[in-house]
Each structure stands twice: as structure tokens, then as C-alpha cells.
Amino acid sequence: QVQLVESGGGLVQAGGSLRLSCAASGRTLSGYLMGWLRQAPGNRREVVAAISRSGDKTYYGDSVKGRFTISRDNDQNTVYLEMNSLKPEDTAVYYCAGTRKPFEIVVGASQYDYWGQGTQVTVSS
């Protein structure tokens, strides 16, 4: 069983940047394909970025493409989400999630099995 802990959320002005980190323990991260998901009040939880086990393939939701970058460092058991050009509509609780399912990339929130506790990102005008 892998444990995931996010950090790096906070309050930022529109146009600013944040870097989220997800530290894994209990298992080596290399066995998991990973994603970052978010949920804003009144909205469904959505996958904003995903990354394959080796890090050679990535996926981004249309709303964040070109602004967010997902990366992973398997030696450090850590996944990152670099968020640039932030907009108020990016405000949400951001979750790190993973799965050992035999897929290269997972883009559906319901397919992830292991979740962090979430970190709040608030973008002000």
C-alpha cells in the first residue's frame, strides 16, 4: 500500500505560478502510473495531468494544456505539478493519485486507486 502526501498549495495571484509536490512512501513509486486531479466546489473531480511509470508519456486536460507540467523523480519517490499562468478558474483542491493498473496512462478519475489528502490552490484576481 502506497501513501501519498501533497504539498505546495496556497494562495497565488492570477498569472502567478505554484509547484505542487507529491511524496510517496510505503512502496516505490516506479510501479505506479500517476496523476494530478482537482475538484472545485460544485464540480466533478477531473484529471488535469497524468504521467506514465517511466515518465516518458504525459497527458494534460484541455483547460491546463500549455500551462501545467507534470514530472516525476522515481529515485526520490516524488511527483510534481508545475502550474504557470494560473487563472481564478484553477482554484480547487488538487490531489495526487496513482494506480498499478496495467495501462500506460489513466485519464479517468475513477480509475485511480490511491489518493493523497489533497492540497488547496486558490488563485485570486
Coordinates of N, CA and C in Angstrom, one line a residue:
Q1 N 0.8 -1.2 0.0 CA 0.0 0.0 0.0 C 0.9 1.2 0.0
V2 N 0.6 2.1 -1.0 CA 1.4 3.3 -1.1 C 0.7 4.5 -0.4
Q3 N 1.4 5.3 0.3 CA 0.9 6.5 0.9 C 1.4 7.7 0.1
L4 N 0.5 8.7 -0.2 CA 0.8 9.9 -0.9 C 0.5 11.1 -0.1
V5 N 1.4 12.0 -0.1 CA 1.3 13.3 0.6 C 1.6 14.4 -0.3
E6 N 0.6 15.3 -0.5 CA 0.8 16.5 -1.3 C 1.3 17.7 -0.5
S7 N 2.0 18.6 -1.1 CA 2.4 19.8 -0.5 C 2.6 20.9 -1.6
G8 N 2.7 22.1 -1.2 CA 2.9 23.2 -2.1 C 1.8 24.1 -2.5
G9 N 0.6 23.7 -2.1 CA -0.6 24.5 -2.4 C -0.5 25.8 -1.6
G10 N -1.4 26.8 -2.0 CA -1.5 28.0 -1.3 C -2.3 29.0 -2.1
L11 N -2.1 30.3 -1.7 CA -2.8 31.4 -2.4 C -1.8 32.1 -3.3
V12 N -2.3 32.3 -4.5 CA -1.4 33.0 -5.5 C -2.3 33.9 -6.4
Q13 N -1.7 35.0 -6.9 CA -2.4 35.9 -7.7 C -2.5 35.3 -9.2
A14 N -3.6 35.7 -9.9 CA -3.7 35.3 -11.3 C -2.5 35.7 -12.0
G15 N -2.0 34.8 -12.9 CA -0.8 34.9 -13.6 C 0.4 34.4 -13.0
G16 N 0.3 34.0 -11.7 CA 1.4 33.5 -11.0 C 1.6 32.0 -11.1
S17 N 2.5 31.5 -10.4 CA 2.9 30.1 -10.5 C 3.0 29.4 -9.1
L18 N 2.7 28.1 -9.1 CA 2.9 27.2 -8.0 C 3.5 25.9 -8.4
R19 N 4.2 25.3 -7.5 CA 4.7 23.9 -7.8 C 4.3 23.0 -6.7
L20 N 3.4 22.0 -7.1 CA 3.0 21.0 -6.1 C 3.9 19.8 -6.1
S21 N 4.0 19.2 -5.0 CA 4.8 18.0 -4.8 C 4.0 16.9 -4.2
C22 N 4.3 15.7 -4.6 CA 3.6 14.5 -4.1 C 4.7 13.5 -3.7
A23 N 4.8 13.3 -2.4 CA 5.8 12.4 -1.9 C 5.2 11.0 -1.5
A24 N 5.7 10.0 -2.0 CA 5.2 8.6 -1.8 C 6.0 7.9 -0.8
S25 N 5.4 7.0 0.0 CA 6.1 6.2 0.9 C 5.3 4.8 1.0
G26 N 5.9 3.8 1.5 CA 5.3 2.5 1.6 C 5.6 1.6 0.5
R27 N 5.8 2.2 -0.7 CA 6.1 1.5 -1.9 C 7.0 2.3 -2.8
T28 N 7.7 1.7 -3.7 CA 8.5 2.5 -4.7 C 7.5 3.1 -5.7
L29 N 7.7 4.3 -6.1 CA 6.8 5.0 -7.0 C 6.9 4.4 -8.4
S30 N 8.0 3.8 -8.8 CA 8.1 3.4 -10.2 C 7.1 2.4 -10.6
G31 N 6.4 1.7 -9.7 CA 5.4 0.7 -10.1 C 4.0 1.3 -10.3
Y32 N 3.9 2.6 -10.2 CA 2.6 3.3 -10.3 C 2.6 4.3 -11.4
L33 N 1.5 4.3 -12.2 CA 1.3 5.5 -13.1 C 0.5 6.5 -12.2
M34 N 0.9 7.7 -12.4 CA 0.5 8.8 -11.5 C -0.3 9.9 -12.2
G35 N -1.1 10.6 -11.5 CA -1.9 11.7 -12.0 C -2.1 12.8 -10.9
W36 N -2.4 14.0 -11.4 CA -2.9 15.1 -10.6 C -4.3 15.3 -11.0
L37 N -5.2 15.4 -10.0 CA -6.6 15.7 -10.2 C -7.0 16.8 -9.4
R38 N -8.1 17.5 -9.7 CA -8.6 18.6 -9.0 C -10.1 18.6 -8.9
Q39 N -10.6 19.2 -7.8 CA -12.0 19.3 -7.6 C -12.3 20.7 -7.0
A40 N -13.1 21.5 -7.8 CA -13.6 22.8 -7.3 C -15.0 22.6 -6.8
P41 N -15.4 23.5 -5.9 CA -16.8 23.4 -5.4 C -17.9 23.4 -6.5
G42 N -18.7 22.4 -6.4 CA -19.8 22.2 -7.4 C -19.3 21.5 -8.7
N43 N -18.1 21.1 -8.8 CA -17.6 20.5 -10.0 C -17.2 19.0 -9.6
R44 N -17.1 18.2 -10.7 CA -16.7 16.8 -10.5 C -15.1 16.8 -10.5
R45 N -14.6 15.8 -9.9 CA -13.2 15.6 -9.8 C -12.7 15.3 -11.2
E46 N -11.7 16.0 -11.7 CA -11.2 15.8 -13.0 C -9.7 15.6 -13.1
V47 N -9.2 14.8 -14.0 CA -7.8 14.6 -14.2 C -7.2 15.8 -15.0
V48 N -6.2 16.5 -14.4 CA -5.6 17.6 -15.1 C -4.3 17.2 -15.7
A49 N -3.6 16.2 -15.2 CA -2.4 15.7 -15.8 C -2.1 14.3 -15.3
A50 N -1.4 13.5 -16.2 CA -1.1 12.2 -15.8 C 0.3 11.9 -16.5
I51 N 1.0 10.9 -15.9 CA 2.3 10.6 -16.3 C 2.5 9.1 -16.2
S52 N 3.2 8.5 -17.2 CA 3.5 7.1 -17.2 C 4.5 6.7 -16.2
R53 N 4.7 5.4 -16.0 CA 5.6 4.9 -14.9 C 7.0 5.4 -15.1
S54 N 7.5 5.4 -16.4 CA 8.8 5.9 -16.7 C 8.9 7.4 -16.8
G55 N 7.8 8.0 -17.0 CA 7.8 9.5 -17.2 C 7.9 9.9 -18.7
D56 N 7.9 8.9 -19.6 CA 8.1 9.3 -21.0 C 6.9 9.7 -21.7
K57 N 5.7 9.5 -21.1 CA 4.4 9.9 -21.7 C 3.6 10.7 -20.7
T58 N 3.0 11.7 -21.2 CA 2.2 12.6 -20.3 C 0.9 12.9 -21.0
Y59 N -0.1 13.3 -20.2 CA -1.4 13.7 -20.6 C -1.8 15.0 -19.9
Y60 N -2.5 15.9 -20.6 CA -3.0 17.1 -19.9 C -4.4 17.4 -20.4
G61 N -5.2 17.8 -19.4 CA -6.6 18.2 -19.7 C -6.5 19.5 -20.6
D62 N -7.5 19.7 -21.4 CA -7.5 20.8 -22.3 C -7.4 22.1 -21.6
S63 N -8.0 22.2 -20.4 CA -8.0 23.5 -19.7 C -6.7 23.9 -19.2
V64 N -5.7 23.0 -19.0 CA -4.4 23.3 -18.5 C -3.3 23.1 -19.4
K65 N -3.6 22.6 -20.6 CA -2.5 22.3 -21.6 C -1.8 23.6 -21.9
G66 N -0.5 23.5 -21.9 CA 0.4 24.6 -22.2 C 0.7 25.5 -21.0
R67 N 0.0 25.2 -19.9 CA 0.3 26.0 -18.6 C 0.8 25.1 -17.5
F68 N 0.4 23.9 -17.5 CA 0.9 22.9 -16.4 C 1.8 21.9 -16.9
T69 N 2.8 21.5 -16.1 CA 3.7 20.4 -16.5 C 3.8 19.4 -15.3
I70 N 3.6 18.2 -15.7 CA 3.7 17.1 -14.7 C 5.1 16.4 -14.9
S71 N 5.7 16.0 -13.8 CA 7.0 15.3 -13.9 C 7.1 14.4 -12.7
R72 N 8.1 13.5 -12.8 CA 8.3 12.6 -11.7 C 9.8 12.3 -11.5
D73 N 10.2 12.0 -10.3 CA 11.5 11.6 -10.0 C 11.4 10.3 -9.2
N74 N 11.5 9.2 -9.9 CA 11.3 7.9 -9.2 C 12.3 7.6 -8.2
D75 N 13.5 8.1 -8.3 CA 14.6 7.9 -7.3 C 14.2 8.6 -6.0
Q76 N 13.5 9.7 -6.1 CA 13.1 10.4 -4.9 C 11.6 10.1 -4.5
N77 N 11.0 9.2 -5.3 CA 9.6 8.8 -5.0 C 8.7 10.1 -4.9
T78 N 8.8 10.9 -5.9 CA 8.1 12.2 -5.9 C 7.5 12.5 -7.2
V79 N 6.3 13.1 -7.3 CA 5.7 13.6 -8.5 C 5.4 15.0 -8.3
Y80 N 5.6 15.8 -9.4 CA 5.5 17.3 -9.3 C 4.4 17.7 -10.3
L81 N 3.8 18.9 -10.0 CA 3.0 19.6 -10.9 C 3.4 21.0 -10.9
E82 N 4.0 21.5 -12.0 CA 4.3 22.9 -12.1 C 3.2 23.6 -12.8
M83 N 2.6 24.6 -12.1 CA 1.5 25.3 -12.6 C 1.9 26.8 -12.9
N84 N 1.7 27.2 -14.1 CA 2.1 28.5 -14.6 C 0.9 29.3 -15.1
S85 N 0.9 30.6 -15.2 CA -0.2 31.4 -15.8 C -1.5 31.0 -15.1
L86 N -1.5 30.9 -13.8 CA -2.7 30.5 -13.1 C -3.8 31.5 -13.3
K87 N -5.0 30.9 -13.3 CA -6.3 31.6 -13.5 C -7.2 31.4 -12.3
P88 N -8.1 32.3 -12.0 CA -9.0 32.0 -10.9 C -9.8 30.7 -11.1
E89 N -10.1 30.3 -12.3 CA -10.8 29.1 -12.5 C -10.0 27.8 -12.2
D90 N -8.7 28.0 -11.9 CA -7.8 26.9 -11.5 C -8.0 26.6 -10.0
T91 N -8.7 27.5 -9.3 CA -8.9 27.3 -7.9 C -9.6 26.0 -7.6
A92 N -9.0 25.1 -6.8 CA -9.6 23.8 -6.5 C -8.7 23.1 -5.4
V93 N -9.2 22.0 -4.9 CA -8.3 21.1 -4.2 C -7.7 20.2 -5.2
Y94 N -6.4 20.1 -5.1 CA -5.6 19.3 -6.0 C -5.1 18.0 -5.3
Y95 N -5.3 16.9 -6.0 CA -5.0 15.6 -5.4 C -3.9 14.9 -6.3
C96 N -3.0 14.3 -5.6 CA -2.1 13.3 -6.2 C -2.7 11.9 -6.1
A97 N -2.7 11.2 -7.2 CA -3.3 9.8 -7.2 C -2.4 8.9 -8.1
G98 N -2.6 7.6 -7.8 CA -1.8 6.6 -8.5 C -2.6 5.3 -8.7
T99 N -2.1 4.5 -9.5 CA -2.7 3.1 -9.7 C -1.6 2.2 -10.3
R100 N -1.8 0.9 -10.0 CA -0.9 -0.1 -10.5 C -1.6 -0.8 -11.7
K101 N -2.8 -0.4 -12.1 CA -3.4 -1.0 -13.3 C -2.5 -1.0 -14.5
P102 N -2.7 -2.0 -15.3 CA -1.7 -2.2 -16.5 C -2.1 -1.3 -17.7
F103 N -2.0 0.0 -17.5 CA -2.2 0.9 -18.5 C -1.0 1.9 -18.5
E104 N -0.8 2.5 -19.7 CA 0.3 3.4 -19.8 C -0.1 4.8 -19.2
I105 N -1.3 5.2 -19.5 CA -1.8 6.5 -19.0 C -3.2 6.3 -18.5
V106 N -3.6 6.9 -17.4 CA -5.0 6.8 -17.0 C -5.6 8.2 -16.9
V107 N -6.7 8.5 -17.6 CA -7.3 9.8 -17.7 C -8.6 9.9 -17.0
G108 N -9.1 8.9 -16.5 CA -10.4 8.9 -15.8 C -10.2 8.8 -14.3
A109 N -10.8 9.8 -13.5 CA -10.6 9.9 -12.1 C -11.0 8.6 -11.4
S110 N -12.0 7.9 -11.8 CA -12.4 6.7 -11.2 C -11.5 5.5 -11.3
Q111 N -10.5 5.6 -12.1 CA -9.5 4.5 -12.4 C -8.4 4.6 -11.4
Y112 N -8.2 5.7 -10.7 CA -7.1 5.8 -9.7 C -7.5 5.1 -8.4
D113 N -6.6 4.4 -7.8 CA -6.8 3.6 -6.6 C -6.3 4.2 -5.3
Y114 N -5.2 5.0 -5.4 CA -4.5 5.5 -4.2 C -4.5 7.0 -4.3
W115 N -4.8 7.7 -3.2 CA -5.0 9.1 -3.2 C -4.3 9.8 -2.1
G116 N -3.8 11.0 -2.3 CA -3.3 11.8 -1.2 C -4.5 12.6 -0.6
Q117 N -4.2 13.4 0.4 CA -5.2 14.1 1.2 C -5.7 15.3 0.5
G118 N -5.0 15.8 -0.5 CA -5.4 17.0 -1.2 C -4.7 18.2 -0.7
T119 N -4.4 19.2 -1.5 CA -3.9 20.5 -1.1 C -4.6 21.6 -1.9
Q120 N -5.0 22.6 -1.1 CA -5.8 23.7 -1.7 C -5.0 24.7 -2.5
V121 N -5.4 25.0 -3.7 CA -4.8 26.0 -4.5 C -5.9 27.1 -4.7
T122 N -5.6 28.3 -4.4 CA -6.5 29.4 -4.5 C -5.9 30.5 -5.4
V123 N -6.5 30.8 -6.5 CA -6.0 31.9 -7.4 C -6.9 33.1 -7.3
S124 N -6.3 34.2 -6.9 CA -7.1 35.4 -6.7 C -7.0 36.3 -8.0
S125 N -8.0 37.2 -8.1 CA -7.9 38.1 -9.2 C -7.1 39.3 -8.9

